[in-house]
Amino acid sequence: MSNGPPASHLCLLSDLPSRQVGDKVRFLGCVVSYSSASGVLILQHRVTTGRSPTEALVNVDLILDRLEAQLTRVGEWVNVVGYIESVTPSISGPTKGDGATSIHVQGILVWSAGSLDVQRYEASVDTLISSKFQSGGETAHSEALLRAPR
């Protein structure tokens, strides 16, 4: 039994609505906007597989002292580890009434995704999640697969 913090659940941003409030998650998103007044990064990741639009509103107040300016630039792809705070259907905001769901996340770690192939990332995460469910546990190669050179 470990006394450390719980592991994060790797998922696509579009899958965040299926998570529970309080879950620790890790996901990738593209910066749509940043409000320095509220300390909130709004991230999206539009997937092509018919999932409904989702935006993550990541509160970065706890990590402002470590948050580099480039991580708040519109168009920057970032990785996030944080805790789900709430899930809210949205009719306003950057998505302007397209039925997007807003997921409020307390960010505890944000870092640049660097250059990446988004389609390959989506496929890798889907494969990892599928193999996790089939095996009933974590896959040993998940981190190595997601860090593979592009």
XYZ file of N, CA and C in Angstrom:
450
model
N 0.842 -1.173 0.000
C 0.000 0.000 0.000
C 0.889 1.238 0.000
N 0.558 2.192 -0.870
C 1.346 3.410 -1.010
C 0.742 4.542 -0.194
N 1.626 5.356 0.376
C 1.167 6.522 1.119
C 1.205 7.777 0.270
N 1.640 7.664 -0.986
C 1.758 8.815 -1.870
C 0.413 9.246 -2.431
N 0.437 10.323 -3.209
C -0.802 10.799 -3.825
C -1.310 9.799 -4.862
N -2.601 9.852 -5.168
C -3.136 8.918 -6.164
C -2.565 9.208 -7.544
N -2.462 8.176 -8.344
C -1.997 8.343 -9.725
C -3.070 9.069 -10.527
N -2.638 9.777 -11.561
C -3.603 10.449 -12.428
C -4.115 9.468 -13.478
N -5.318 9.737 -13.976
C -5.925 8.933 -15.032
C -5.673 9.634 -16.357
N -4.937 8.989 -17.258
C -4.690 9.540 -18.582
C -5.972 9.446 -19.400
N -6.384 10.570 -19.985
C -7.587 10.559 -20.815
C -7.521 11.686 -21.834
N -8.356 11.601 -22.838
C -8.501 12.693 -23.784
C -9.356 13.773 -23.135
N -9.129 15.018 -23.502
C -9.919 16.115 -22.958
C -11.408 15.864 -23.203
N -11.742 15.324 -24.356
C -13.145 15.054 -24.690
C -13.777 13.986 -23.803
N -12.956 13.205 -23.099
C -13.467 12.177 -22.194
C -13.612 12.670 -20.755
N -13.202 13.904 -20.476
C -13.289 14.428 -19.113
C -14.708 14.406 -18.539
N -15.769 14.654 -19.338
C -17.117 14.612 -18.751
C -17.491 13.260 -18.147
N -16.822 12.193 -18.550
C -17.132 10.872 -17.997
C -16.414 10.611 -16.672
N -15.528 11.509 -16.282
C -14.801 11.361 -15.015
C -15.643 11.924 -13.874
N -15.297 11.560 -12.654
C -16.020 12.016 -11.468
C -15.340 13.230 -10.847
N -16.136 14.076 -10.192
C -15.572 15.188 -9.431
C -14.601 14.598 -8.409
N -13.412 15.187 -8.322
C -12.380 14.705 -7.409
C -11.353 13.804 -8.063
N -11.650 13.293 -9.265
C -10.684 12.444 -9.970
C -9.443 13.243 -10.346
N -8.292 12.610 -10.222
C -7.036 13.205 -10.673
C -6.814 12.741 -12.108
N -6.673 13.705 -13.023
C -6.593 13.385 -14.446
C -5.350 13.997 -15.078
N -4.952 13.397 -16.198
C -3.881 13.938 -17.041
C -4.421 13.981 -18.459
N -4.314 15.145 -19.106
C -4.845 15.292 -20.458
C -4.063 16.354 -21.214
N -4.310 16.403 -22.509
C -3.669 17.343 -23.418
C -4.733 18.288 -23.950
N -4.387 19.572 -24.091
C -5.328 20.522 -24.664
C -4.611 21.677 -25.326
N -5.343 22.373 -26.177
C -4.826 23.542 -26.881
C -5.390 24.794 -26.217
N -4.532 25.752 -25.903
C -4.957 26.978 -25.232
C -5.835 27.791 -26.180
N -7.057 28.087 -25.725
C -7.999 28.921 -26.460
C -7.952 30.340 -25.904
N -7.816 30.438 -24.576
C -7.692 31.752 -23.944
C -7.117 31.584 -22.546
N -6.668 32.715 -22.002
C -6.153 32.748 -20.635
C -6.588 34.060 -20.007
N -7.130 33.982 -18.810
C -7.501 35.174 -18.061
C -6.557 35.311 -16.876
N -5.726 36.344 -16.910
C -4.823 36.559 -15.780
C -5.605 37.027 -14.555
N -6.759 37.661 -14.763
C -7.580 38.123 -13.640
C -8.146 36.951 -12.841
N -8.603 35.912 -13.547
C -9.186 34.765 -12.853
C -8.205 33.614 -12.687
N -7.070 33.662 -13.393
C -6.096 32.576 -13.324
C -6.607 31.298 -13.963
N -7.371 31.437 -15.057
C -7.964 30.274 -15.710
C -7.498 30.177 -17.161
N -6.960 29.008 -17.492
C -6.625 28.641 -18.872
C -7.820 27.890 -19.445
N -8.282 28.280 -20.626
C -9.344 27.525 -21.286
C -8.697 26.717 -22.402
N -8.879 25.401 -22.318
C -8.277 24.469 -23.272
C -9.362 23.722 -24.028
N -9.061 23.414 -25.281
C -9.930 22.569 -26.088
C -9.067 21.565 -26.837
N -9.718 20.509 -27.270
C -9.078 19.508 -28.126
C -10.209 18.907 -28.938
N -10.389 19.418 -30.108
C -11.484 18.948 -30.971
C -11.073 17.627 -31.608
N -11.753 16.591 -31.219
C -11.481 15.283 -31.818
C -12.471 15.050 -32.947
N -12.089 14.195 -33.851
C -12.881 13.987 -35.067
C -13.842 12.814 -34.973
N -13.968 12.202 -33.825
C -14.733 10.957 -33.730
C -16.143 11.144 -33.182
N -16.779 12.263 -33.456
C -18.169 12.437 -33.087
C -18.439 12.714 -31.618
N -17.432 12.954 -30.835
C -17.646 13.290 -29.429
C -18.130 14.733 -29.338
N -18.943 15.032 -28.330
C -19.441 16.401 -28.195
C -18.306 17.323 -27.755
N -18.402 18.613 -28.126
C -17.331 19.554 -27.783
C -17.159 19.671 -26.269
N -15.919 19.757 -25.846
C -15.589 19.881 -24.430
C -14.505 20.925 -24.283
N -14.615 21.734 -23.239
C -13.540 22.660 -22.916
C -13.168 22.459 -21.459
N -11.870 22.553 -21.190
C -11.376 22.441 -19.823
C -11.018 23.838 -19.339
N -11.606 24.236 -18.230
C -11.286 25.502 -17.589
C -10.343 25.162 -16.445
N -9.058 25.386 -16.670
C -8.025 24.954 -15.732
C -7.610 26.130 -14.854
N -7.907 26.032 -13.568
C -7.499 27.051 -12.611
C -6.021 26.819 -12.301
N -5.195 27.826 -12.596
C -3.748 27.690 -12.407
C -3.231 28.547 -11.249
N -4.138 29.034 -10.392
C -3.722 29.874 -9.263
C -2.656 29.211 -8.390
N -2.768 27.913 -8.163
C -1.826 27.216 -7.279
C -0.432 27.077 -7.873
N -0.315 27.247 -9.191
C 0.980 27.041 -9.848
C 1.455 28.273 -10.608
N 0.866 29.431 -10.316
C 1.242 30.660 -11.030
C 2.728 30.962 -10.935
N 3.336 30.662 -9.790
C 4.763 30.960 -9.615
C 5.651 30.102 -10.514
N 5.113 28.989 -11.030
C 5.887 28.102 -11.905
C 5.377 28.091 -13.343
N 4.316 28.834 -13.618
C 3.696 28.816 -14.939
C 4.436 29.756 -15.878
N 5.058 29.187 -16.902
C 5.805 29.987 -17.874
C 4.838 30.671 -18.834
N 5.183 31.894 -19.247
C 4.302 32.707 -20.091
C 3.895 31.997 -21.378
N 4.808 31.239 -21.997
C 4.459 30.594 -23.270
C 3.354 29.563 -23.098
N 3.153 29.055 -21.892
C 2.110 28.059 -21.662
C 0.711 28.665 -21.693
N 0.622 29.996 -21.718
C -0.680 30.664 -21.750
C -0.998 31.252 -23.123
N -0.121 31.043 -24.092
C -0.337 31.589 -25.442
C -1.416 30.808 -26.183
N -2.297 31.535 -26.851
C -3.338 30.900 -27.661
C -2.662 30.046 -28.732
N -3.139 28.808 -28.858
C -2.583 27.878 -29.836
C -1.529 26.944 -29.270
N -1.051 27.200 -28.057
C -0.037 26.342 -27.420
C -0.699 25.045 -26.944
N -0.067 23.909 -27.236
C -0.542 22.615 -26.738
C 0.149 22.331 -25.419
N -0.652 22.015 -24.386
C -0.101 21.769 -23.055
C -0.662 20.476 -22.469
N 0.155 19.858 -21.622
C -0.268 18.722 -20.811
C -0.694 19.271 -19.462
N -1.724 18.678 -18.881
C -2.237 19.125 -17.587
C -2.431 17.920 -16.682
N -2.033 18.072 -15.429
C -2.423 17.139 -14.374
C -3.201 17.971 -13.373
N -4.372 17.487 -12.999
C -5.193 18.238 -12.058
C -6.371 17.419 -11.570
N -7.194 18.065 -10.756
C -8.358 17.420 -10.154
C -9.643 18.009 -10.734
N -10.583 17.142 -11.117
C -11.881 17.585 -11.619
C -12.630 18.252 -10.462
N -13.056 19.505 -10.692
C -13.819 20.223 -9.668
C -15.315 20.231 -9.964
N -15.685 20.366 -11.239
C -17.103 20.332 -11.609
C -17.245 20.144 -13.115
N -18.450 19.740 -13.513
C -18.793 19.555 -14.921
C -20.053 20.377 -15.172
N -20.000 21.268 -16.172
C -21.111 22.177 -16.433
C -21.430 22.241 -17.921
N -22.686 21.950 -18.313
C -23.062 22.194 -19.709
C -22.935 23.688 -19.983
N -22.419 24.051 -21.143
C -22.120 25.447 -21.444
C -22.871 25.907 -22.680
N -23.416 27.135 -22.606
C -24.039 27.715 -23.791
C -23.372 29.025 -24.176
N -22.311 29.405 -23.448
C -21.593 30.634 -23.777
C -20.106 30.397 -23.620
N -19.331 31.424 -23.815
C -17.881 31.294 -23.716
C -17.274 31.149 -25.092
N -16.021 30.693 -25.162
C -15.321 30.612 -26.443
C -16.046 29.750 -27.474
N -16.865 28.800 -27.013
C -17.551 27.912 -27.950
C -18.886 28.478 -28.406
N -19.355 29.549 -27.824
C -20.547 30.306 -28.233
C -21.739 29.440 -28.624
N -22.247 28.696 -27.667
C -23.508 28.023 -27.879
C -23.469 26.749 -28.698
N -22.331 26.113 -28.848
C -22.281 24.887 -29.651
C -22.553 23.643 -28.813
N -23.077 23.816 -27.597
C -23.404 22.685 -26.751
C -22.218 22.096 -26.026
N -21.137 22.828 -25.926
C -19.925 22.324 -25.274
C -20.171 22.103 -23.786
N -19.475 21.142 -23.237
C -19.471 20.903 -21.809
C -18.193 21.493 -21.243
N -18.330 22.231 -20.149
C -17.159 22.822 -19.494
C -16.781 21.988 -18.283
N -15.514 21.613 -18.228
C -14.980 20.847 -17.114
C -14.050 21.771 -16.340
N -14.342 21.975 -15.068
C -13.501 22.827 -14.229
C -12.464 21.939 -13.548
N -11.194 22.291 -13.748
C -10.081 21.483 -13.247
C -9.164 22.367 -12.410
N -8.775 21.880 -11.230
C -7.748 22.560 -10.446
C -6.408 22.026 -10.919
N -5.670 22.849 -11.650
C -4.389 22.416 -12.187
C -3.323 22.331 -11.109
N -2.559 21.243 -11.122
C -1.425 21.119 -10.204
C -0.103 21.012 -10.959
N -0.194 20.772 -12.265
C 1.004 20.692 -13.096
C 0.602 20.968 -14.542
N 1.315 21.896 -15.187
C 1.085 22.215 -16.596
C 2.443 22.316 -17.259
N 2.611 21.627 -18.398
C 3.866 21.729 -19.130
C 3.592 21.625 -20.620
N 4.528 22.138 -21.406
C 4.372 22.172 -22.858
C 4.365 20.764 -23.441
N 3.510 20.577 -24.424
C 3.481 19.303 -25.142
C 4.547 19.267 -26.225
N 5.156 20.427 -26.505
C 6.161 20.473 -27.561
C 5.520 20.181 -28.905
N 6.342 19.771 -29.849
C 5.779 19.412 -31.153
C 5.212 18.003 -31.051
N 4.020 17.827 -31.568
C 3.409 16.512 -31.481
C 2.490 16.284 -32.668
N 2.240 15.028 -32.918
C 1.288 14.600 -33.931
C -0.002 14.294 -33.176
N -0.980 15.195 -33.255
C -2.200 15.078 -32.460
C -2.954 13.794 -32.781
N -3.033 13.415 -34.055
C -3.742 12.182 -34.411
C -3.061 10.957 -33.810
N -1.736 10.952 -33.808
C -1.010 9.826 -33.216
C -1.230 9.797 -31.702
N -1.253 10.978 -31.082
C -1.515 11.061 -29.644
C -2.894 10.477 -29.328
N -3.924 10.913 -30.073
C -5.276 10.405 -29.845
C -5.316 8.885 -29.966
N -4.700 8.366 -31.025
C -4.689 6.916 -31.243
C -3.959 6.198 -30.113
N -2.840 6.769 -29.652
C -2.067 6.152 -28.569
C -2.866 6.108 -27.278
N -3.527 7.213 -26.943
C -4.322 7.249 -25.713
C -5.480 6.265 -25.810
N -6.179 6.242 -26.946
C -7.276 5.287 -27.117
C -6.782 3.850 -26.983
N -5.618 3.545 -27.567
C -5.044 2.204 -27.465
C -4.702 1.864 -26.021
N -4.086 2.810 -25.314
C -3.717 2.575 -23.916
C -4.937 2.346 -23.041
N -5.965 3.148 -23.252
C -7.179 3.000 -22.452
C -7.841 1.665 -22.754
N -7.902 1.288 -24.026
C -8.485 -0.004 -24.404
C -7.716 -1.161 -23.787
N -6.386 -1.108 -23.859
C -5.589 -2.207 -23.310
C -5.669 -2.235 -21.794
N -5.832 -1.089 -21.158
C -5.986 -1.042 -19.698
C -7.269 -1.753 -19.297
N -8.364 -1.469 -20.008
C -9.630 -2.105 -19.681
C -9.598 -3.595 -19.979
N -8.918 -3.992 -21.046
C -8.843 -5.405 -21.393
C -8.010 -6.184 -20.388
N -6.929 -5.559 -19.884
C -6.056 -6.264 -18.944
C -6.483 -6.067 -17.500
N -7.357 -5.098 -17.264
C -7.814 -4.847 -15.903
C -6.837 -4.048 -15.075
N -5.825 -3.439 -15.681
C -4.850 -2.655 -14.926
C -4.110 -1.686 -15.804
N -3.121 -1.036 -15.221
C -2.316 -0.068 -15.959
C -1.411 -0.788 -16.948
N -1.135 -0.144 -18.062
C -0.201 -0.708 -19.029
C 1.197 -0.216 -18.715
N 2.141 -1.108 -18.731
C 3.514 -0.769 -18.355
C 4.189 0.144 -19.353
N 3.776 0.074 -20.597
C 4.472 0.828 -21.629
C 3.837 2.186 -21.930
N 2.851 2.635 -21.166
C 2.111 3.846 -21.510
C 2.993 5.084 -21.584
N 3.821 5.308 -20.605
C 4.670 6.500 -20.615
C 5.671 6.450 -21.763
N 6.265 5.312 -22.009
C 7.237 5.198 -23.096
C 6.575 5.457 -24.444
N 5.371 4.939 -24.636
C 4.669 5.130 -25.895
C 4.346 6.599 -26.134
N 3.886 7.300 -25.099
C 3.505 8.697 -25.267
C 4.701 9.625 -25.380
N 5.871 9.185 -24.958
C 7.073 10.008 -25.071
C 7.894 9.668 -26.306
N 7.440 8.718 -27.097
C 8.208 8.292 -28.273
C 8.469 9.471 -29.190
N 9.680 9.539 -29.760
C 10.000 10.641 -30.671
C 9.049 10.655 -31.852
N 8.726 11.834 -32.302
C 7.796 11.999 -33.425
C 8.570 12.235 -34.694
